[in-house]
Amino acid sequence: MRIGIFGTGAVGRTLGSRFIELGHEVRLGSRTADNEAATEWAGQAGERASHGTFADAASFGQVLVNATSGSASVDAIGSAAPTDLEGKVLIDVANPLDFSKGFPPTLSIKDTDSLAETIQRAFPQLRVVKSLNTMSADVMVRPSQLDGGHNVFVSGDDADAKATVRSLLVEIGWPADDIVDLGDLSSARGAEMFLPLWLRLMTAQGSAAFNIKVVR
Amino acid sequence: MRIGIFGTGAVGRTLGSRFIELGHEVRLGSRTADNEAATEWAGQAGERASHGTFADAASFGQVLVNATSGSASVDAIGSAAPTDLEGKVLIDVANPLDFSKGFPPTLSIKDTDSLAETIQRAFPQLRVVKSLNTMSADVMVRPSQLDGGHNVFVSGDDADAKATVRSLLVEIGWPADDIVDLGDLSSARGAEMFLPLWLRLMTAQGSAAFNIKVVR
């Protein structure tokens, strides 16, 4: 499958490398076609890896991933040609974190809205699925590194799009039983508002190598 | 120990009954001294149980518990004589849920503030510790009902107050290793902002009999 990733930060590169490992073709997109991190990544990640602008990534991908910072997401996706978004699944792994007042960040969107819903409203031709935003990049792509089962959430309005994301999560290494469907896209509010607790847990533990498990 | 509980809803009564089982004396406080739920509870819970106004509960308790609805908490605690709050530990188990627009509720306080901090600012003579607000009343008092370890959080500015709460949690049945110190009272923002995810999980699962475990 061809996967286009918006964003060349640690999350975009880590997900990109994992998808390459799994046999997919990946193009990382950034504001400029000669982004240094993306150029270095594509040089190391092998022949199925490429990079370009946000528009190039959108045009390339059959499935798209939003791994930009939340404040930049709508602009990044908006620089794609609208026809290159048509009907595509976009996995939104970003969080609307606002670091303008330091650490811990606050949320620029919350409570009665979410970044995922904001993207879906701005680009109705996409099928947005929120997932993977509740953990570090390293845990996203290597869930088995933690000691015991733990969960990843999916939120979205389109059942087929959620099924596509679920398949990719299983490919990445997530046991199907650990993938929890939270409901429609408005449930992304819950997944995004978990971040303040995640950040406090990271600080308390001094490590981002953790996740949560729903215990019944 | 004498424990005064603000609030006579399911959370207040469930915690009250558990503290009675453990040998403590408990007084439930409500707006009116003849609150029906509190009268019935005190009649069933045995000789160490009593009820009265919010002020009566505050005067009675060596340790206080806020189990009112978040929107009513400051008024409830404010009806106590200020000297009856002096130096006391208040365990804030409430959440600032706003049901005015239906289900799921939104949060009336969030992101840059929390209910716990709001209470602490309003009553600086209290030592507020946020805890137990991230789960159902039944899970609070019978953590072993779930299959496997899971966590309860504490947030607060006073180390002695947190130690008092930790001791009570262990008495209730929480293994010491499952009690996670999130940090100062501002970390209650994280614990309170978990509620939107908790509510979505409850809806998705059709049950409130769950909690989360931090997996490392």
Coordinates of C-alpha atoms in Angstrom, one line a residue:
Chain A
M1 CA 0.0 0.0 0.0
R2 CA 1.2 3.6 -0.6
I3 CA 1.0 5.7 2.6
G4 CA 1.4 9.4 2.6
I5 CA 2.4 11.0 5.9
F6 CA 2.0 14.6 6.8
G7 CA 4.8 15.6 9.1
T8 CA 8.5 14.7 9.4
G9 CA 8.9 14.8 13.2
A10 CA 9.7 11.8 15.3
V11 CA 6.1 10.4 15.0
G12 CA 6.0 10.7 11.2
R13 CA 9.4 9.2 10.7
T14 CA 8.9 6.4 13.3
L15 CA 5.5 5.4 11.7
G16 CA 7.0 5.7 8.2
S17 CA 9.9 3.4 9.1
R18 CA 7.6 0.8 10.5
F19 CA 5.3 0.9 7.4
I20 CA 8.4 0.5 5.2
E21 CA 9.5 -2.6 7.3
L22 CA 6.0 -4.0 6.7
G23 CA 6.5 -3.7 3.0
H24 CA 4.5 -0.5 2.3
E25 CA 5.7 2.4 0.3
V26 CA 5.8 5.6 2.3
R27 CA 6.2 9.3 1.3
L28 CA 6.8 11.8 4.1
G29 CA 5.5 15.3 3.4
S30 CA 6.6 18.6 4.8
R31 CA 6.2 22.3 4.1
T32 CA 9.2 22.2 1.8
A33 CA 10.4 19.5 -0.6
D34 CA 13.9 19.6 0.8
N35 CA 13.2 19.2 4.5
E36 CA 16.3 18.0 6.1
A37 CA 14.8 15.4 8.5
A38 CA 12.8 13.9 5.6
T39 CA 15.7 13.8 3.2
E40 CA 17.8 12.0 5.8
W41 CA 15.0 9.6 6.6
A42 CA 14.3 8.8 3.0
G43 CA 18.1 8.2 2.4
Q44 CA 18.2 5.7 5.2
A45 CA 14.8 4.0 4.9
G46 CA 15.4 2.3 1.6
E47 CA 13.9 2.3 -1.8
R48 CA 10.3 2.3 -0.8
A49 CA 10.8 5.5 1.1
S50 CA 10.4 9.0 -0.5
H51 CA 9.7 12.5 0.6
G52 CA 8.3 15.7 -0.7
T53 CA 5.8 18.5 0.0
F54 CA 2.6 17.9 1.9
A55 CA 0.9 18.0 -1.5
D56 CA 3.3 15.3 -2.8
A57 CA 2.5 13.0 0.2
A58 CA -1.2 13.5 -0.3
S59 CA -1.0 12.7 -4.0
F60 CA 1.1 9.6 -3.3
G61 CA -0.8 8.0 -0.5
Q62 CA -3.7 5.6 -0.8
V63 CA -4.0 6.0 3.0
L64 CA -2.9 9.3 4.7
V65 CA -1.5 9.9 8.2
N66 CA -1.6 13.3 10.0
A67 CA 1.5 13.5 12.2
T68 CA 2.0 17.2 12.1
S69 CA 1.7 19.3 15.3
G70 CA -2.0 20.0 16.0
S71 CA -1.7 23.7 15.4
A72 CA -0.3 23.1 11.9
S73 CA -2.5 20.2 10.8
V74 CA -5.3 22.0 8.9
D75 CA -2.8 24.2 6.9
A76 CA -0.7 21.1 6.1
I77 CA -3.6 19.1 4.8
G78 CA -5.0 22.1 3.1
S79 CA -2.0 22.4 0.9
A80 CA -2.9 19.2 -0.8
A81 CA -4.9 19.2 -4.0
P82 CA -8.6 18.6 -2.9
T83 CA -8.9 15.8 -5.4
D84 CA -5.9 14.0 -3.8
L85 CA -7.9 13.8 -0.5
E86 CA -11.1 12.4 -2.1
G87 CA -12.4 9.4 -0.3
K88 CA -9.1 8.7 1.4
V89 CA -8.7 7.4 5.0
L90 CA -6.7 9.9 7.1
I91 CA -5.3 8.5 10.3
D92 CA -5.1 11.4 12.7
V93 CA -2.4 10.7 15.3
A94 CA -1.8 14.3 16.2
N95 CA -2.7 16.2 19.4
P96 CA -3.8 19.8 19.7
L97 CA -1.0 20.6 22.2
D98 CA -0.2 24.3 22.8
F99 CA 3.3 24.8 24.2
S100 CA 3.1 28.6 24.0
K101 CA 3.0 28.9 27.8
G102 CA 5.6 26.2 28.4
F103 CA 5.3 22.7 29.8
P104 CA 3.0 21.0 30.4
P105 CA 1.2 22.2 27.3
T106 CA -2.5 23.1 27.3
L107 CA -5.0 21.9 24.6
S108 CA -5.9 24.4 21.8
I109 CA -9.0 22.4 21.0
K110 CA -11.0 20.4 23.6
D111 CA -14.2 19.4 25.4
T112 CA -16.8 20.4 22.8
D113 CA -14.6 19.7 19.8
S114 CA -11.4 17.9 18.8
L115 CA -8.6 18.2 16.3
A116 CA -9.9 15.1 14.5
E117 CA -13.4 16.7 14.1
T118 CA -11.8 20.0 13.1
I119 CA -9.9 18.2 10.3
Q120 CA -13.0 16.2 9.2
R121 CA -15.1 19.5 9.0
A122 CA -12.4 21.2 7.0
F123 CA -11.9 18.3 4.6
P124 CA -15.3 16.5 4.3
Q125 CA -13.9 14.4 1.4
L126 CA -11.5 12.6 3.8
R127 CA -12.6 9.8 6.1
V128 CA -10.8 10.7 9.4
V129 CA -10.0 8.1 12.0
K130 CA -8.4 9.1 15.3
S131 CA -5.9 6.6 16.6
L132 CA -2.5 6.1 18.2
N133 CA -2.4 9.7 19.6
T134 CA -2.5 8.4 23.2
M135 CA 1.1 7.1 23.4
S136 CA 4.7 7.8 22.3
A137 CA 5.9 7.1 18.7
D138 CA 8.0 4.2 19.9
V139 CA 5.1 2.5 21.7
M140 CA 2.8 3.1 18.6
V141 CA 5.1 0.9 16.4
R142 CA 6.4 -1.6 18.9
P143 CA 3.5 -2.3 21.3
S144 CA 5.1 -5.6 22.5
Q145 CA 7.9 -3.8 24.2
L146 CA 5.6 -3.2 27.2
D147 CA 5.0 -5.8 29.8
G148 CA 1.5 -7.1 29.2
G149 CA -1.5 -6.1 27.1
H150 CA -2.5 -2.5 26.6
N151 CA -4.8 -0.6 24.4
V152 CA -5.0 1.5 21.3
F153 CA -8.2 3.4 20.5
V154 CA -10.0 4.2 17.3
S155 CA -12.6 6.9 16.7
G156 CA -14.4 7.6 13.4
D157 CA -17.6 8.0 11.6
D158 CA -16.9 5.6 8.7
A159 CA -17.0 1.9 9.5
D160 CA -14.9 0.9 6.5
A161 CA -12.3 3.5 7.3
K162 CA -12.1 2.2 10.9
A163 CA -11.7 -1.3 9.5
T164 CA -8.8 -0.2 7.3
V165 CA -7.1 1.4 10.3
R166 CA -7.7 -1.6 12.4
S167 CA -6.0 -3.8 9.8
L168 CA -2.9 -1.5 9.7
L169 CA -2.8 -1.6 13.5
V170 CA -2.8 -5.4 13.5
E171 CA 0.0 -5.3 10.8
I172 CA 2.0 -3.0 13.0
G173 CA 1.8 -5.5 15.9
W174 CA -1.3 -4.6 17.8
P175 CA -3.3 -7.7 18.9
A176 CA -6.9 -7.3 17.5
D177 CA -8.3 -7.7 21.0
D178 CA -6.3 -4.7 22.2
I179 CA -7.9 -2.3 19.7
V180 CA -10.8 -0.5 21.3
D181 CA -13.4 1.2 19.2
L182 CA -14.5 4.3 21.1
G183 CA -17.3 5.2 18.7
D184 CA -17.9 8.0 16.3
L185 CA -15.4 10.8 15.6
S186 CA -16.6 12.9 18.5
S187 CA -15.1 10.3 20.8
A188 CA -11.7 11.6 19.7
R189 CA -12.4 14.3 22.3
G190 CA -11.8 11.7 25.0
A191 CA -8.7 10.4 23.4
E192 CA -7.2 13.9 22.9
M193 CA -8.2 15.0 26.4
F194 CA -6.2 12.0 27.8
L195 CA -3.0 13.8 26.9
P196 CA -2.8 16.0 30.0
L197 CA -2.9 12.8 32.1
W198 CA -0.4 11.1 29.8
L199 CA 2.0 14.1 30.2
R200 CA 1.7 13.9 34.0
L201 CA 2.4 10.2 34.0
M202 CA 5.4 10.7 31.8
T203 CA 6.7 13.3 34.1
A204 CA 6.0 11.2 37.2
Q205 CA 7.7 8.2 35.7
G206 CA 10.5 9.9 33.9
S207 CA 9.8 7.9 30.8
A208 CA 7.4 7.8 27.8
A209 CA 7.7 4.0 27.5
F210 CA 4.2 3.3 28.9
N211 CA 0.6 3.0 27.9
I212 CA -2.7 2.3 29.5
K213 CA -4.7 -0.9 29.6
V214 CA -8.4 -1.0 30.2
V215 CA -8.9 -3.5 33.0
R216 CA -12.3 -5.1 33.4
Chain B
M1 CA -11.0 8.1 62.4
R2 CA -14.0 10.4 62.0
I3 CA -14.7 11.1 58.3
G4 CA -17.0 13.8 57.0
I5 CA -18.3 13.4 53.5
F6 CA -19.8 16.2 51.5
G7 CA -22.5 14.7 49.3
T8 CA -25.1 12.0 49.7
G9 CA -25.1 10.6 46.1
A10 CA -23.9 7.1 45.1
V11 CA -20.3 8.1 45.5
G12 CA -20.7 9.6 49.0
R13 CA -22.8 6.7 50.3
T14 CA -20.6 4.0 48.8
L15 CA -17.4 5.5 50.2
G16 CA -19.2 6.1 53.5
S17 CA -20.3 2.5 53.8
R18 CA -16.8 1.3 53.0
F19 CA -15.2 3.5 55.7
I20 CA -17.8 2.2 58.2
E21 CA -16.9 -1.4 57.3
L22 CA -13.3 -0.5 58.0
G23 CA -14.2 0.7 61.5
H24 CA -14.3 4.5 60.9
E25 CA -17.1 6.8 62.0
V26 CA -18.7 8.6 59.1
R27 CA -21.1 11.6 58.8
L28 CA -22.7 12.3 55.4
G29 CA -23.5 16.0 54.8
S30 CA -26.1 17.5 52.5
R31 CA -27.8 20.8 52.0
T32 CA -30.5 19.9 54.5
A33 CA -30.2 17.9 57.7
D34 CA -33.2 15.6 56.7
N35 CA -31.9 14.6 53.3
E36 CA -33.8 11.4 52.4
A37 CA -30.9 9.4 50.9
A38 CA -28.6 10.3 53.9
T39 CA -31.3 9.4 56.4
E40 CA -31.9 6.0 54.8
W41 CA -28.1 5.4 54.5
A42 CA -27.5 6.3 58.2
G43 CA -30.3 4.0 59.2
Q44 CA -28.8 1.0 57.4
A45 CA -25.1 1.7 57.9
G46 CA -25.0 1.1 61.7
E47 CA -24.1 3.0 64.8
R48 CA -20.9 4.6 63.5
A49 CA -22.9 6.3 60.7
S50 CA -24.6 9.6 61.0
H51 CA -25.8 12.4 58.7
G52 CA -26.5 16.1 58.9
T53 CA -25.8 19.3 57.0
F54 CA -22.6 20.0 55.1
A55 CA -21.5 22.1 58.1
D56 CA -22.2 19.1 60.4
A57 CA -20.1 16.8 58.3
A58 CA -17.2 19.3 58.2
S59 CA -17.4 19.8 62.0
F60 CA -17.5 16.0 62.5
G61 CA -14.7 14.9 60.2
Q62 CA -11.0 14.7 61.0
V63 CA -10.6 13.9 57.3
L64 CA -13.1 15.3 54.7
V65 CA -14.3 13.9 51.4
N66 CA -15.8 16.0 48.6
A67 CA -18.3 13.8 46.8
T68 CA -20.7 16.5 45.7
S69 CA -21.3 17.3 42.0
G70 CA -18.5 19.5 40.7
S71 CA -20.8 22.5 40.1
A72 CA -22.0 22.4 43.8
S73 CA -18.7 21.7 45.5
V74 CA -17.5 25.2 46.4
D75 CA -20.9 26.2 47.8
A76 CA -21.2 22.9 49.8
I77 CA -17.8 23.3 51.4
G78 CA -18.3 27.0 51.9
S79 CA -21.3 26.3 54.1
A80 CA -18.9 24.8 56.7
A81 CA -17.6 27.0 59.5
P82 CA -14.1 28.1 58.3
T83 CA -12.5 26.9 61.5
D84 CA -14.0 23.4 60.9
L85 CA -11.8 23.2 57.7
E86 CA -8.6 24.4 59.3
G87 CA -5.7 22.2 58.4
K88 CA -7.9 19.2 57.4
V89 CA -7.2 16.9 54.5
L90 CA -10.0 17.0 51.9
I91 CA -10.1 14.2 49.4
D92 CA -11.6 15.6 46.3
V93 CA -13.3 12.7 44.4
A94 CA -15.6 14.9 42.4
N95 CA -15.5 15.9 38.7
P96 CA -16.5 19.2 37.1
L97 CA -19.0 17.5 34.8
D98 CA -21.6 19.7 33.1
F99 CA -24.7 17.8 32.0
S100 CA -26.6 20.9 30.9
K101 CA -26.3 19.9 27.3
G102 CA -26.9 16.2 27.8
F103 CA -24.7 13.2 27.6
P104 CA -21.8 13.0 27.3
P105 CA -21.2 15.9 29.7
T106 CA -18.6 18.6 29.1
L107 CA -16.2 19.9 31.7
S108 CA -17.0 23.2 33.4
I109 CA -13.3 23.5 34.5
K110 CA -10.4 22.2 32.5
D111 CA -7.0 22.6 30.9
T112 CA -5.6 25.6 32.7
D113 CA -7.4 24.8 36.0
S114 CA -9.1 22.0 37.8
L115 CA -11.9 21.6 40.3
A116 CA -9.4 20.5 42.9
E117 CA -7.3 23.7 42.5
T118 CA -10.5 25.8 42.5
I119 CA -11.4 24.2 45.9
Q120 CA -7.9 24.7 47.2
R121 CA -7.9 28.4 46.2
A122 CA -11.3 29.0 47.8
F123 CA -10.4 27.3 51.0
P124 CA -6.6 27.7 51.6
Q125 CA -7.0 26.3 55.1
L126 CA -7.8 22.9 53.6
R127 CA -5.1 20.4 52.3
V128 CA -6.7 19.2 49.1
V129 CA -5.8 15.8 47.6
K130 CA -7.4 14.7 44.3
S131 CA -8.0 11.0 44.1
L132 CA -10.4 8.3 43.1
N133 CA -12.2 10.5 40.6
T134 CA -11.2 8.4 37.6
M135 CA -13.5 5.4 38.3
S136 CA -16.9 4.4 39.4
A137 CA -17.9 4.4 43.1
D138 CA -18.0 0.6 43.1
V139 CA -14.5 0.2 41.7
M140 CA -13.2 2.9 44.2
V141 CA -14.1 0.8 47.2
R142 CA -13.6 -2.8 45.8
P143 CA -10.6 -2.6 43.5
S144 CA -10.1 -6.3 43.7
Q145 CA -13.3 -7.0 41.7
L146 CA -11.4 -6.2 38.5
D147 CA -9.2 -8.8 36.8
G148 CA -5.6 -7.7 37.4
G149 CA -3.8 -4.7 38.8
H150 CA -5.0 -1.2 38.0
N151 CA -4.2 2.3 39.2
V152 CA -5.5 5.0 41.4
F153 CA -4.0 8.5 41.2
V154 CA -3.2 11.1 43.9
S155 CA -2.4 14.8 43.3
G156 CA -1.7 17.3 45.9
D157 CA 0.6 20.1 47.2
D158 CA 1.0 18.7 50.8
A159 CA 3.1 15.5 51.2
D160 CA 1.6 14.7 54.6
A161 CA -1.9 15.0 53.2
K162 CA -1.0 12.7 50.3
A163 CA 0.4 10.2 52.8
T164 CA -2.9 10.3 54.8
V165 CA -4.9 9.6 51.6
R166 CA -2.5 6.9 50.6
S167 CA -3.0 5.1 53.9
L168 CA -6.8 5.3 53.5
L169 CA -6.5 3.9 50.0
V170 CA -4.5 1.0 51.3
E171 CA -7.1 0.4 54.0
I172 CA -9.8 0.4 51.4
G173 CA -8.0 -2.3 49.5
W174 CA -5.6 -0.6 47.1
P175 CA -2.2 -2.3 46.8
A176 CA 0.4 0.4 47.7
D177 CA 2.2 -0.2 44.4
D178 CA -1.0 0.6 42.4
I179 CA -1.2 4.1 43.9
V180 CA 0.4 6.6 41.5
D181 CA 1.5 10.0 42.7
L182 CA 0.9 12.3 39.8
G183 CA 2.6 15.3 41.4
D184 CA 1.3 18.6 42.7
L185 CA -2.3 19.6 42.8
S186 CA -2.2 21.0 39.2
S187 CA -1.8 17.4 38.0
A188 CA -5.5 17.0 39.0
R189 CA -6.1 18.7 35.6
G190 CA -4.9 15.5 34.0
A191 CA -7.0 13.2 36.3
E192 CA -10.1 15.3 35.7
M193 CA -9.6 15.6 31.9
F194 CA -9.5 11.8 31.8
L195 CA -13.3 11.7 32.4
P196 CA -14.3 12.3 28.7
L197 CA -12.3 9.2 27.8
W198 CA -13.7 7.3 30.8
L199 CA -17.2 8.2 29.7
R200 CA -16.6 7.0 26.1
L201 CA -15.1 3.7 27.4
M202 CA -18.1 3.2 29.6
T203 CA -20.5 3.8 26.7
A204 CA -18.4 1.5 24.4
Q205 CA -18.3 -1.3 26.9
G206 CA -21.8 -0.8 28.4
S207 CA -20.4 -1.0 31.9
A208 CA -18.7 1.2 34.5
A209 CA -16.9 -1.8 36.0
F210 CA -13.5 -1.0 34.6
N211 CA -10.4 1.0 35.4
I212 CA -7.1 1.7 33.7
K213 CA -3.7 0.3 34.4
V214 CA -0.4 2.0 33.5
V215 CA 1.6 -0.6 31.7
R216 CA 5.4 -0.1 31.5

